[in-house]
Each structure stands twice: as C-alpha cells, then as structure tokens.
XYZ file of C-alpha atoms in Angstrom:
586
model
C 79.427 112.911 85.663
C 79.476 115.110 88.883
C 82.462 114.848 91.780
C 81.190 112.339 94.438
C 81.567 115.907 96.492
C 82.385 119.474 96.227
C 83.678 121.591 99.336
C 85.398 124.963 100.377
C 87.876 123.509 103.235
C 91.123 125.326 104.379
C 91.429 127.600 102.131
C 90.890 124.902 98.910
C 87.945 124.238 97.025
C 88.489 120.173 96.329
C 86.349 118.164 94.282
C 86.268 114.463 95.953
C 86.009 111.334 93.558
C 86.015 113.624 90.453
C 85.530 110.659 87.245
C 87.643 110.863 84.671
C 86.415 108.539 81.750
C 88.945 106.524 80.041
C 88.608 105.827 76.131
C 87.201 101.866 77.413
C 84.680 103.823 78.896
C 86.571 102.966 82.975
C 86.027 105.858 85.047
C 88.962 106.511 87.390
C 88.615 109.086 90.788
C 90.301 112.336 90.988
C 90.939 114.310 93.532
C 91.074 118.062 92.520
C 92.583 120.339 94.683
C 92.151 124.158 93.528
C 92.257 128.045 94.818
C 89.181 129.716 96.019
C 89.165 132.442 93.379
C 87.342 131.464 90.216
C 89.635 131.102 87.347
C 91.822 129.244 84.632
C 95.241 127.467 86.471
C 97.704 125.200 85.480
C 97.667 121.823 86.983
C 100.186 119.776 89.076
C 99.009 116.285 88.379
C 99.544 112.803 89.258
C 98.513 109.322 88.819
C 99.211 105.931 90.623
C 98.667 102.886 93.046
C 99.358 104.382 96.261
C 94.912 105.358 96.787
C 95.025 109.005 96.773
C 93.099 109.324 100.241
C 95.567 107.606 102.372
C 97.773 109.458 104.757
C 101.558 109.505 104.215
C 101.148 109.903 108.048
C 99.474 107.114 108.679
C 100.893 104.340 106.152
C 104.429 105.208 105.870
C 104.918 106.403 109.867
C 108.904 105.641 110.091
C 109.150 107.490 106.873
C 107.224 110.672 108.655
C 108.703 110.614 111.459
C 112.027 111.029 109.974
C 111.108 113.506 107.292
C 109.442 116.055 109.813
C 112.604 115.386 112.411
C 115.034 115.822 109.661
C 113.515 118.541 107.543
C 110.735 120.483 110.002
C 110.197 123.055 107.354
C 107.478 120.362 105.913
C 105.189 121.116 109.276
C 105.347 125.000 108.816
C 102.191 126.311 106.637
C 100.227 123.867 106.331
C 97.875 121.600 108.386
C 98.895 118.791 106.761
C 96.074 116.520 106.374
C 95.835 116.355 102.870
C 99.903 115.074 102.581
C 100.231 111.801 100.630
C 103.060 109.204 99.969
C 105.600 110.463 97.671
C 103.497 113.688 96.313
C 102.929 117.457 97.083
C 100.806 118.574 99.600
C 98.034 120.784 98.029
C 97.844 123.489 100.755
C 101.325 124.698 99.669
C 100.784 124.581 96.118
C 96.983 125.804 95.697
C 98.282 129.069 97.606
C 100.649 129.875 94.894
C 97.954 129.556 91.949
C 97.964 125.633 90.742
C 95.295 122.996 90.547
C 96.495 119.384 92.178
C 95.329 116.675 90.567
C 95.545 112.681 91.975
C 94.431 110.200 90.404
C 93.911 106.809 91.631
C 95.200 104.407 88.796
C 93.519 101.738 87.326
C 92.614 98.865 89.447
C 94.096 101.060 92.957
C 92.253 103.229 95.481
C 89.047 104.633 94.071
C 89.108 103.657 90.843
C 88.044 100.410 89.247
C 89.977 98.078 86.291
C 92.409 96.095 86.312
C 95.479 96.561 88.198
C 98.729 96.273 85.914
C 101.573 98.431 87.503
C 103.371 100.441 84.593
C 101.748 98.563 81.493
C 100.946 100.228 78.083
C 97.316 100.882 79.686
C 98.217 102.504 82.679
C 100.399 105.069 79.891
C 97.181 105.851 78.020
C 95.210 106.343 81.586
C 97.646 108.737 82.136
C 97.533 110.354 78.983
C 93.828 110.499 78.759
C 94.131 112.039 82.208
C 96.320 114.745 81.097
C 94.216 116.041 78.611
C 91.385 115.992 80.875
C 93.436 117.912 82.990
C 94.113 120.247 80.710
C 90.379 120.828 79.208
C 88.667 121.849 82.608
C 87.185 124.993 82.730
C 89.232 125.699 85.288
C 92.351 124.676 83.986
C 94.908 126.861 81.714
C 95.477 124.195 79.614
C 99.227 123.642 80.882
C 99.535 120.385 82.747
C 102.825 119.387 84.801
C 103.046 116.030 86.104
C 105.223 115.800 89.418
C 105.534 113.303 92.025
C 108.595 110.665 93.555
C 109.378 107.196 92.642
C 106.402 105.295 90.727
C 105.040 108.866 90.010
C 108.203 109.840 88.099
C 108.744 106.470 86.485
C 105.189 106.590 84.684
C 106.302 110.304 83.188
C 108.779 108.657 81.033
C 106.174 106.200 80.043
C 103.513 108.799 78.935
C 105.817 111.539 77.175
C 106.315 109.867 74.032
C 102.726 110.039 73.686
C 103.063 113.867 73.738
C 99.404 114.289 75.139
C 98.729 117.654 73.381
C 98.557 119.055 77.213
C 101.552 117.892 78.545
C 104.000 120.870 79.363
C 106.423 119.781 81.580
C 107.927 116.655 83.757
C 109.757 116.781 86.996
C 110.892 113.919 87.258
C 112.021 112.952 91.242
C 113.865 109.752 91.329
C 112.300 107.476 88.818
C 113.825 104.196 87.410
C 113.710 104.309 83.230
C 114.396 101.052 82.283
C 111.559 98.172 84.010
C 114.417 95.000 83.320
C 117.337 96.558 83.972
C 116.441 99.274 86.817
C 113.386 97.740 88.717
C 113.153 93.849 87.667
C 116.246 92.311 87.216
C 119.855 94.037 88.254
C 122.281 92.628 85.504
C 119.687 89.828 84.902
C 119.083 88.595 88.372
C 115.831 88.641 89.934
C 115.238 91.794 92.137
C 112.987 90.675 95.030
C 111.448 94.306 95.770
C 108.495 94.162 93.079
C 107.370 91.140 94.862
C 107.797 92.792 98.589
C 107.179 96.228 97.776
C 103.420 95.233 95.437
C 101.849 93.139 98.596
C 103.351 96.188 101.126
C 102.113 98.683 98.937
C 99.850 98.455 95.870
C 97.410 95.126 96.631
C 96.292 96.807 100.348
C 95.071 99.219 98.562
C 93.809 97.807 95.309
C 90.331 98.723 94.642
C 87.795 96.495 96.025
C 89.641 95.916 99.029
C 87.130 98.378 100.209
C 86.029 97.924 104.098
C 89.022 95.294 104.957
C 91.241 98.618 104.217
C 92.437 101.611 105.431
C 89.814 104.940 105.568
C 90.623 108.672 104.764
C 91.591 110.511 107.914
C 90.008 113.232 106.043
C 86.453 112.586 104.449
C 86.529 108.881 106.880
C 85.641 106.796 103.649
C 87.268 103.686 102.706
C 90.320 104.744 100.704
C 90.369 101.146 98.443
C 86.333 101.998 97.410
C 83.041 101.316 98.697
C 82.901 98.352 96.816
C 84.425 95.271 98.970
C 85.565 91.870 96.819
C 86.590 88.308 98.036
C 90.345 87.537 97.853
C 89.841 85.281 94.703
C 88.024 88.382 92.641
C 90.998 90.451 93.942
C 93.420 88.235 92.955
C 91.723 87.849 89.188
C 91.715 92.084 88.928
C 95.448 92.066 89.033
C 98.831 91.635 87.357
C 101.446 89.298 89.577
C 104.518 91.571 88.944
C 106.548 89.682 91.026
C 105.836 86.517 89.408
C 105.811 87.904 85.784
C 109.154 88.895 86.633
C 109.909 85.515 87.986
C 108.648 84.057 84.684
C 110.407 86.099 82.538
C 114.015 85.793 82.436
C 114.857 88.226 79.567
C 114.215 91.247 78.370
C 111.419 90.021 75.975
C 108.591 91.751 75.045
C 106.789 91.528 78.376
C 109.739 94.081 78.762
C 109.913 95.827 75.691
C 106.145 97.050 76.360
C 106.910 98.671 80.055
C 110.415 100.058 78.421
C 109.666 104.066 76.822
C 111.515 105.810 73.529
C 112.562 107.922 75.611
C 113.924 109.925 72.286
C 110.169 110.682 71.694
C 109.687 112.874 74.542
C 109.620 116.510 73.508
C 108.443 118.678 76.825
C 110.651 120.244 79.389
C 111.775 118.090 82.020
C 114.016 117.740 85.509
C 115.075 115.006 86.434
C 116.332 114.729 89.823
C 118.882 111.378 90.793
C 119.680 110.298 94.149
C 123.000 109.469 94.626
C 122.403 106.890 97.032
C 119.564 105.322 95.545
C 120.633 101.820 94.583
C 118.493 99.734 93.447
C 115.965 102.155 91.719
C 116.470 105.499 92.367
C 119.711 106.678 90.216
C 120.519 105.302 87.180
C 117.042 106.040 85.655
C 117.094 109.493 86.179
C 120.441 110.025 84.539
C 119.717 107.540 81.326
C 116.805 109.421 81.221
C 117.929 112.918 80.933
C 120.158 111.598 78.271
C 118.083 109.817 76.190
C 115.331 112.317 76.664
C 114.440 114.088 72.763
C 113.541 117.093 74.597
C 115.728 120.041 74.120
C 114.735 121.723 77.140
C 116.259 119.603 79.928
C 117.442 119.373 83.141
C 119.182 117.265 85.647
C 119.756 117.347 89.616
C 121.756 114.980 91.515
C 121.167 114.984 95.581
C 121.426 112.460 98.678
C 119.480 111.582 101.437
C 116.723 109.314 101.588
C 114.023 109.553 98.319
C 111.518 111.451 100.009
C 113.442 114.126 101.962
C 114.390 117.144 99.444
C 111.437 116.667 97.390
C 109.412 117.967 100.544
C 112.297 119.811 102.097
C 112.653 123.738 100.837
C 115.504 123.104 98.906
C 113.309 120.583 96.719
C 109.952 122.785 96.485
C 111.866 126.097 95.684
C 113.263 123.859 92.761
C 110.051 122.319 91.521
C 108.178 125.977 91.496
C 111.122 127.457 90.114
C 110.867 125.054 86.904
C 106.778 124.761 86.982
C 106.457 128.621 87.365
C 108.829 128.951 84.054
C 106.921 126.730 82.215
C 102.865 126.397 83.797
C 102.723 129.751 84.613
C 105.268 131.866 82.508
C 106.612 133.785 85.317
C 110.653 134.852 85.925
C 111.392 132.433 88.165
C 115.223 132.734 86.958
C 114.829 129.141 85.376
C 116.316 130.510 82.271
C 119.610 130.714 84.453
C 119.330 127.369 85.695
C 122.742 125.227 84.948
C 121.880 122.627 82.882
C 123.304 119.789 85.583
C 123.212 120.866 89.114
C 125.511 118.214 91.361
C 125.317 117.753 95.359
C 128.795 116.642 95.553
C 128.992 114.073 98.601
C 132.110 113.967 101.031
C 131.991 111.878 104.473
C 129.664 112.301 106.932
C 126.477 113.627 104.477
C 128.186 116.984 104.132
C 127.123 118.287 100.252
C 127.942 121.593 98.129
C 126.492 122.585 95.384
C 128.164 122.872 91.758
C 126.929 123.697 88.288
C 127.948 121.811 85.802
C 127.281 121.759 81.931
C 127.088 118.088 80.559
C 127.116 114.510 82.110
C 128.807 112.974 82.102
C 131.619 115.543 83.140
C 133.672 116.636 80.157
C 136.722 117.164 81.978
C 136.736 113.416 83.521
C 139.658 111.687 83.832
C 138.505 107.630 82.838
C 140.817 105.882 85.073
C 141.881 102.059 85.546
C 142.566 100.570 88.964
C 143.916 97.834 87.890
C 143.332 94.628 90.688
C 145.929 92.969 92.066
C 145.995 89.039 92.927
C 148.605 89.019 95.572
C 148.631 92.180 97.556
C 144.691 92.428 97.001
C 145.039 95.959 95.808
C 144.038 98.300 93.129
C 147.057 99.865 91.443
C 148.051 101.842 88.712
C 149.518 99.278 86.192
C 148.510 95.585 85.466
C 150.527 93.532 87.861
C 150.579 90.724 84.455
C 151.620 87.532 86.875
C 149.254 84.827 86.296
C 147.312 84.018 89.654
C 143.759 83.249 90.599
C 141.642 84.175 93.574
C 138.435 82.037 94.676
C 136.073 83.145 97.322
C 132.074 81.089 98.054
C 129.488 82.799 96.967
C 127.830 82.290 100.062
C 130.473 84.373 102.051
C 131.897 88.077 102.090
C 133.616 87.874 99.065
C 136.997 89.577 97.652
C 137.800 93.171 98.998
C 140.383 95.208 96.867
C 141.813 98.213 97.955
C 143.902 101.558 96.994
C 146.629 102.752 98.654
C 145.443 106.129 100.822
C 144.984 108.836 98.834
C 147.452 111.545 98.696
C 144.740 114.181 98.432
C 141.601 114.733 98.127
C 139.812 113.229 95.145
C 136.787 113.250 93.605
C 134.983 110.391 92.131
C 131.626 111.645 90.034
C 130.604 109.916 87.052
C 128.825 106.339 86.359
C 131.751 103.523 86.501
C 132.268 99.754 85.396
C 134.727 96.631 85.806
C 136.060 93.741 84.192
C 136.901 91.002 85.211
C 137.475 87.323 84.301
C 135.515 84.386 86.283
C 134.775 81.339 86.763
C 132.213 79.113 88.312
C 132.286 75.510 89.800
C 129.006 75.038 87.793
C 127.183 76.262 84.764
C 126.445 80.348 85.955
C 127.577 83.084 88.418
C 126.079 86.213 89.800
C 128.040 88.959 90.778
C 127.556 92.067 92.891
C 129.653 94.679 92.902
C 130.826 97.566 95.793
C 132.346 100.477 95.352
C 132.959 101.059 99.055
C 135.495 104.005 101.525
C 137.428 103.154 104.235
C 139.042 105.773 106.902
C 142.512 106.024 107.905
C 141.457 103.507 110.835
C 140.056 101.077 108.484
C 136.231 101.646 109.087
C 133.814 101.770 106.384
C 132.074 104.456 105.619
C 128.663 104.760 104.499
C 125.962 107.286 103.551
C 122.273 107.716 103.788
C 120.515 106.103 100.692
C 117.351 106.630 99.180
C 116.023 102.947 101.686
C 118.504 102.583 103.553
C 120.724 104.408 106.206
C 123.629 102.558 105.546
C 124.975 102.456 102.165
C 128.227 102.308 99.974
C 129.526 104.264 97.434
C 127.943 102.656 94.610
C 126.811 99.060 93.695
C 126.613 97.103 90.482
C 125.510 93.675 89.428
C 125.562 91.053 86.453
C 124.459 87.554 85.896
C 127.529 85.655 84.020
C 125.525 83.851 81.529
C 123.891 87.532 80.506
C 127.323 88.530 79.661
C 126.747 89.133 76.121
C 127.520 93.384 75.137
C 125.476 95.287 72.648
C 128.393 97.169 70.854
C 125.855 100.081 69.727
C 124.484 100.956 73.300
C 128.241 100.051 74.822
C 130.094 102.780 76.081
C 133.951 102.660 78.611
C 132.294 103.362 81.710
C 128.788 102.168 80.934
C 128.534 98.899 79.153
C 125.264 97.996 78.131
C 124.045 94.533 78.265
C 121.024 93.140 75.484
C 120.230 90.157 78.312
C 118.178 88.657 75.080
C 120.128 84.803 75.422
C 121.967 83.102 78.080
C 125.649 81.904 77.191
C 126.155 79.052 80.121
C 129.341 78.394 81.490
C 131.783 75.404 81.319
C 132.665 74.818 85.220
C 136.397 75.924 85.780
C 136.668 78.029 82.566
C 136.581 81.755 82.364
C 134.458 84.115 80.641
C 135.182 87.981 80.025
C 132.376 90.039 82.255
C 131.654 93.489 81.330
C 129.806 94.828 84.680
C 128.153 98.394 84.969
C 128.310 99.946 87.980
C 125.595 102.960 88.861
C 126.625 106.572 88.364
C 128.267 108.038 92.041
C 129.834 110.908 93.115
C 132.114 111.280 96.479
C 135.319 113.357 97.653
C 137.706 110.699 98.904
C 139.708 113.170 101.480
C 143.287 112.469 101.752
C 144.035 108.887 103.830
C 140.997 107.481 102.906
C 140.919 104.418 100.460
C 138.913 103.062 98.072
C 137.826 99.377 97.961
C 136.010 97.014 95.302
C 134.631 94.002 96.655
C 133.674 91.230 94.467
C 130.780 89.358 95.867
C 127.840 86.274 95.343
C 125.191 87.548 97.107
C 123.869 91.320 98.240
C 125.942 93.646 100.395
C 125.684 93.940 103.756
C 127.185 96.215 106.326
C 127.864 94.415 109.213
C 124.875 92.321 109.652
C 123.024 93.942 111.845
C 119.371 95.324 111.043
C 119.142 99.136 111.024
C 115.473 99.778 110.139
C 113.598 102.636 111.995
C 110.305 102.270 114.353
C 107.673 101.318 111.979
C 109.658 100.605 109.538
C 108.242 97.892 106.617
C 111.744 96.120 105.656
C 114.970 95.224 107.244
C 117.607 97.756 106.262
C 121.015 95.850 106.261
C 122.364 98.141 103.431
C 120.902 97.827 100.561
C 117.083 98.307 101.713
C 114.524 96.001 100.013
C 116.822 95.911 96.924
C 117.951 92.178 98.007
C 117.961 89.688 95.372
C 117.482 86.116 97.306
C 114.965 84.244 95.459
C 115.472 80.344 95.069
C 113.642 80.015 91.967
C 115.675 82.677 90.570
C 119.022 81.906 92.030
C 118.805 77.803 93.069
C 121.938 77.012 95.222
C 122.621 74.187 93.267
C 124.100 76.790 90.705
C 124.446 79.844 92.546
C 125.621 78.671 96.309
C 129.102 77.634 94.923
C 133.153 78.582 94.095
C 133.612 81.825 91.825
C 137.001 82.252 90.672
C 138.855 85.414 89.584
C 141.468 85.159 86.596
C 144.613 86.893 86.688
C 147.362 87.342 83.792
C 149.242 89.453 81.124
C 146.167 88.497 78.811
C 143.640 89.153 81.516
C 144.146 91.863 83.834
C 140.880 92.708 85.782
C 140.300 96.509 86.438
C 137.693 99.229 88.141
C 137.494 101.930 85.956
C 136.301 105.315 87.646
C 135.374 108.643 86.866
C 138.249 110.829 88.738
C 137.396 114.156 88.443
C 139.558 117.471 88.386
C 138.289 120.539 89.958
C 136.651 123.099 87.636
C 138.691 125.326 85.750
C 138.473 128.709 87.202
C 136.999 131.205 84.995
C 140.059 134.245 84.626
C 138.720 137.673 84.170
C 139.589 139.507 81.100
C-alpha cells in the first residue's frame, strides 16, 4: 500500500496518508515527515486522537496566541504550517536529521476503527506502529516517541510491550494512572474526560469527514473522506465519560488502561509540571519511579503544558536526550543530573537545580499540626477537644502558619489527615495548599489550564478511605478505592488524603494556608479564560468535579465536620527542604 501522496515541500519530503496495517488487518494514516537526502534516520513518532492534519493554529487559537506572545522563539525558522496540537513541528526537527511520524489513532482523523481512548488496543496500534517505524527503508531502526499530554500518557502504556524498536520515551506531562490521575481524583468523578472527549476527540473522529474541519495544508477533510450519520458515529466509539460515570472503582475497566510500569526497559524523560493539577504532575513523577528502566530521567517546570515543550529551553532538552540515544551523538546527555527541578518562588520567577533522587534525600517530613481555635497550623498538637463544621456548598476551612521567618522551601509530594464527619452517609474533600503575602492576598501561579492556580491540590472521597499498607508511604498514601466503607452521620472516620507533589520558596512574611473544602477551588469567582478560549478558567481549569450523578446533593450538598483531640490531632505534612550542601574543595 502506497502513501495517498508523496511531495518535496519546504525543504521535507512528506508522505501524506502513509497506511500502516494493524495485526486486525485496520489500516491507520501516517504522516511521514523526512529530510531531502536519501538515507536511513531515526524517527520521532507519535500516535493519537487529535487528526494529525489539523492546525494547532486553527483549533486551539487562545492556546497560540499565548504560546507565540509568551515564547516567540516558536515563530523563528520555520513557516509553521505543519505545527500540530501538543507535538513537534517537523520543519525544526527534519533539519537536524529525524523522520516525524503522526499517526492518526484508531477511530480519529484519517484512520478508521473504533475509537477507544487509551484501551489495550490503542497500546498494540501503537506498538505495531513502532515497529513499522522502525522497519522503513528509510528508517535507522531507532524509534523515539515524543509528544505532550495524551501523547505522553500512551508511552507508558506501550513500553511494557518493549516493541523491539522502541529506544527511547520523552515523556512531556502525561498522567500514569487512568483512575486515580485522569478519571476519578481520590474517587470522585473528574468531569474533564467528558468535556475535554466532545471538545476534542469526537470533532474529529473519523467519519466526521465533510461536517469537520480541513487541512490548511493539503485542504482535505482532516476527520476522512468518508462522512457517517451521528448514530454510526456514535456506535464507532467508546463513551469515556460515561464509562467513567459507570464505574465507580478501580475495577478492571481500570486495571486494563493502568501500565506495569516496572516492565518498561528504554530510556526515558519525563518532564512534570508543577502546576498541572488535575493531570499533568503526579503521573510524570510516579512514573519515573516506577519506571524498570535504568536509564531515566526526570524534569520538573511551570507554566502552562504546552509552553517549554515548544519554547528553546524544552527542544534543546528533547534533542539533547534523542540525539544521545536515536542518533548516538555527544550531546552531553551523559552529564545530565538525574532530576533537574525549576524551583518556583512568587511571581513565576524559576532557577534551575540538579538534584539526584526524588523525592529529595535531604527532606525534612514536617507536621503542621491544625489548630481548632486559632485556625492555625502550628508546630505541636494543640490536644483540646473541639470540632469545626463548615457546608460543603461554601468556602470551606482556611488554616494558616504564622509568617515565615525566612525563606523556605517546600518541594516534595505532601499529604494530611484529618478526622471528619458527615451529616449523611459520605463526604468529598478537596484539599489546597495555598500562599498568602504579608497583606493577606493570595498568591497564585500559572498552571498547566489555568492562569490562576494554588500551590498544590489534593482530593479524596470519605467512603474510599480504605489504605493499601504495601503502596502506602508518609507523604504519599496510596488508596486501593476497590470497596466503599459508608459513613454513620455524625461519626468520624480517619482520612488519609494525598496531596500532588509541589515545589515553592515561601519568602520570609509569607504564610502558608490549608483549606479544607466540599467542592473545587476557586479563586475569587471570577472567570479568567483567554479569547478563544474552550473552558472557564476559575482555577482549576476543566479539572472541576460537579457531576450530579456522581456527587447527588442529597449526600454531598451537606455539614462536614472536623474532629479535634489528644487522640485525633489533624495535620499537613510537607516536604520542607534545606538548601543543598555545598560541595568543599579538597
């Protein structure tokens, strides 16, 4: 089978529609991206829902607009017409020797199937794609798989299959674990599969064909040529947002989009966002953890998800790592730290640090112990026996240090306990890890969807409560959400509640707060989205979690009550961190 079309065009030679024949005998569309020269080159490749001929320009325009204002390196060198959402843009990649490779997943853009976001199929697509990749003729057999978001979080998915041509993951901001990361936060019902697969993934499902968008480039319909009725649409696709609905725990709808991570064995970055709650952090470090590889690295940044994987901090990092390992060259990877840290102070200011492990070694695991009557966070357990009740429909409970003396850093994932009650038979709560200035005023920081974020957030449904001991650790417990253990109204239950890795330099005068909370975080109200923009961005992006069916007010709209004694004395514990020993000269 022959590319739909072949052509020399700025400098690339690009194969259009190039089939790739899956081991059911589905043909999916490639686009192949490659230097002039004739010859064997290793391949940057990709595969997902996003239909590989549609402009990042033209279907994410707020996101554009503020990548090329904020980082106008992305213009220079390159025409951009070929850039697409959340991937690299071939003219600055075929220059330097590689092959780009996107392919349309099943079901999405050009290619036909059934549509089933991050199943066990789609990981075999992408496997089979891989070593098709890697058995061109002109192909060196090396095949790197790069890309943000949904094209990171199918790399841990296809590793542990160790396609024989698979030779190294970079890994940009890509959730790990589908129930705990993407689905459901804590066990409650995240509503951004079911926003973000209608704004994103069924406009461009294949067959959507002439009701869709067109190329800017070749002016064919991006979702195929082929052009179904809503009802055969509808019957060609997964409903991810009601699967997730429908299943409450992490069965084995679950257990199939959930990799062993321990089976990977390639080199791999992965790259965190420090303010990406919701999806964009705590995979990436669980991830490089759990990882079996032994070559492996991880990044930690800020700013929105797109930004530094297309700004020239980002790119010189990818080719540094895919030159090492594609190409073979002395990039100086084999001096790369092993954790590289953007630590975050006020006002999006960032240095960079090496570091050796996460988390740190030299962490000091500290309790802020909170305090009923002065609504504090303090040093010791205050011990009196008090409780504190707030709706669930309101702003909840705000706890606060006293200013800090000095500067401090805070880098490391976190957790709390606490004892609640309900007025009925469950609660959910959500977590914030939040900094106030001397004057009182919050301040927040540009996340990965948001502009307005908090230091950290972290969520858990009550009657999930119950701890696996062998996952557990301090400052990360882990939670098996495999039964529900209701409540008795008015009697409390011991809550365990992670809270998503963070880093930031409280400067001296600032304070920390935890607020304790039955429903999402929200600045102040107000809607801060961008022109163009596809969500409301009120601080935690499309990461809300308001669903009725999930959350009926009958249970959930009610009276949560914190517990307070010598027996239970409800703490923050956070990962304060000392500055790096300074190495003495012998």
């Amino acid at each position: 089978m022959q590319p739909a079309k072949s052509e020399f065009r700025d400098g690339m030679r690009i194969d259009w529609d190039a089939p790739i024949e899956m081991d059911d005998g589905v043909v999916l569309r490639a686009d192949v991206f490659r230097p002039l020269a004739e010859g064997r080159h290793p391949v940057i490749l990709s595969y997902g829902p996003y239909a590989k001929g549609l402009a990042f320009q033209d279907a994410y325009k707020s996101a554009w607009m503020r990548l090329t204002k904020d980082f106008p390196e992305v213009l220079q060198g390159s025409s951009n017409k070929y850039q697409n959402w959340e991937l690299v843009d071939p003219e600055k990649w075929v220059p330097d020797g590689y092959a780009v490779v996107r392919v349309d997943s099943r079901g999405a853009g050009s290619s036909p199937g059934y549509l089933d976001v991050w199943s066990p199929r789609e990981a075999q697509d992408l496997h089979d794609c891989v070593e098709w990749a890697g058995t061109q003729p002109w192909s060196n057999g090396k095949v790197g798989i790069n890309g943000i978001s949904y094209y990171a979080m199918n790399q841990w998915h296809v590793a542990p299959s160790r396609p024989a041509h698979l030779a190294a993951l970079c890994i940009w901001e890509g959730a790990a674990d589908y129930y705990r990361e993407l689905a459901r936060h804590g066990g409650i019902l995240c509503d951004f599969l079911q926003s973000w697969s209608r704004r994103q993934v069924t406009n461009v499902q294949h067959g959507v064909g002439e009701h869709g968008p067109r190329s800017s480039v070749t002016g064919s319909p991006v979702a195929g040529s082929q052009t179904l009725s809503e009802d055969e649409l509808a019957r060609n696709r997964a409903d991810v947002g009601e699967d997730a609905l429908r299943h409450r725990l992490a069965d084995d709808y679950y257990h199939a989009r959930i990799p062993q991570l321990d089976k990977i064995d390639v080199p791999l970055l992965s790259a965190a966002n420090w303010g990406g709650h919701g999806l964009h952090t705590r995979g990436n470090f669980e991830g490089y953890l759990a990882a079996g590889s032994r070559q492996k690295w991880l990044e930690v940044h800020g700013d929105t998800h797109f930004s530094h994987f297309y700004s020239d901090y980002g790119s010189k990092l990818q080719k540094r790592f895919f030159g090492h390992f594609l190409k073979g060259e002395d990039t100086g990877w084999d001096g790369q730290p092993k954790v590289m840290l953007n630590i975050r102070r006020p006002g999006e200011s960032f240095s960079l640090r090496a570091e050796n492990e996460w988390p740190l070694a030299r962490t000091q695991w500290t309790r802020f112990y909170l305090d009923a009557r002065e609504r504090g966070l303090t040093s010791e357990p205050a011990n009196a026996t008090a409780t504190l009740s707030y709706d669930t429909r309101g702003d909840g409970l705000t706890f606060l240090d006293a200013p800090m003396r000095e500067d401090t850093e805070i880098t490391g994932p976190a957790a709390a306990k606490l004892f609640v009650s309900s007025s009925t038979s469950d609660a959910d709560i959500f977590l914030v890890l939040r900094l106030f200035d001397p004057q009182g005023r919050e301040v927040v920081f540009i996340g990965t969807n948001d502009p307005r974020t908090p230091i950290a957030l972290g969520w858990l449904r009550a009657s999930q409560r119950k701890i696996d001991p062998t996952r557990s650790l301090p400052y990360r417990p882990w939670h098996s959400h495999d039964e529900e253990w209701p409540l008795l109204p008015g009697e409390p239950v011991e809550l365990d509640i992670e809270i998503w890795p963070t880093c930031i330099v409280v400067p001296a005068g600032y304070r920390l707060g935890l607020t304790v909370r039955g429903k999402d975080y929200e600045y102040d109200g107000s809607d801060a989205a961008l022109p163009h923009a596809a969500y409301p961005m009120k601080g935690v992006g499309p990461f809300t979690h308001t669903d009725p069916r999930d959350r009926p007010p009958e249970i959930f709209a009610a009276v949560n009550t914190l517990h307070f004694s010598a027996e239970r004395s409800p703490f923050l514990l956070l990962p304060v961190t000392p500055p790096k020993p300074r190495t003495v000269p012998a």
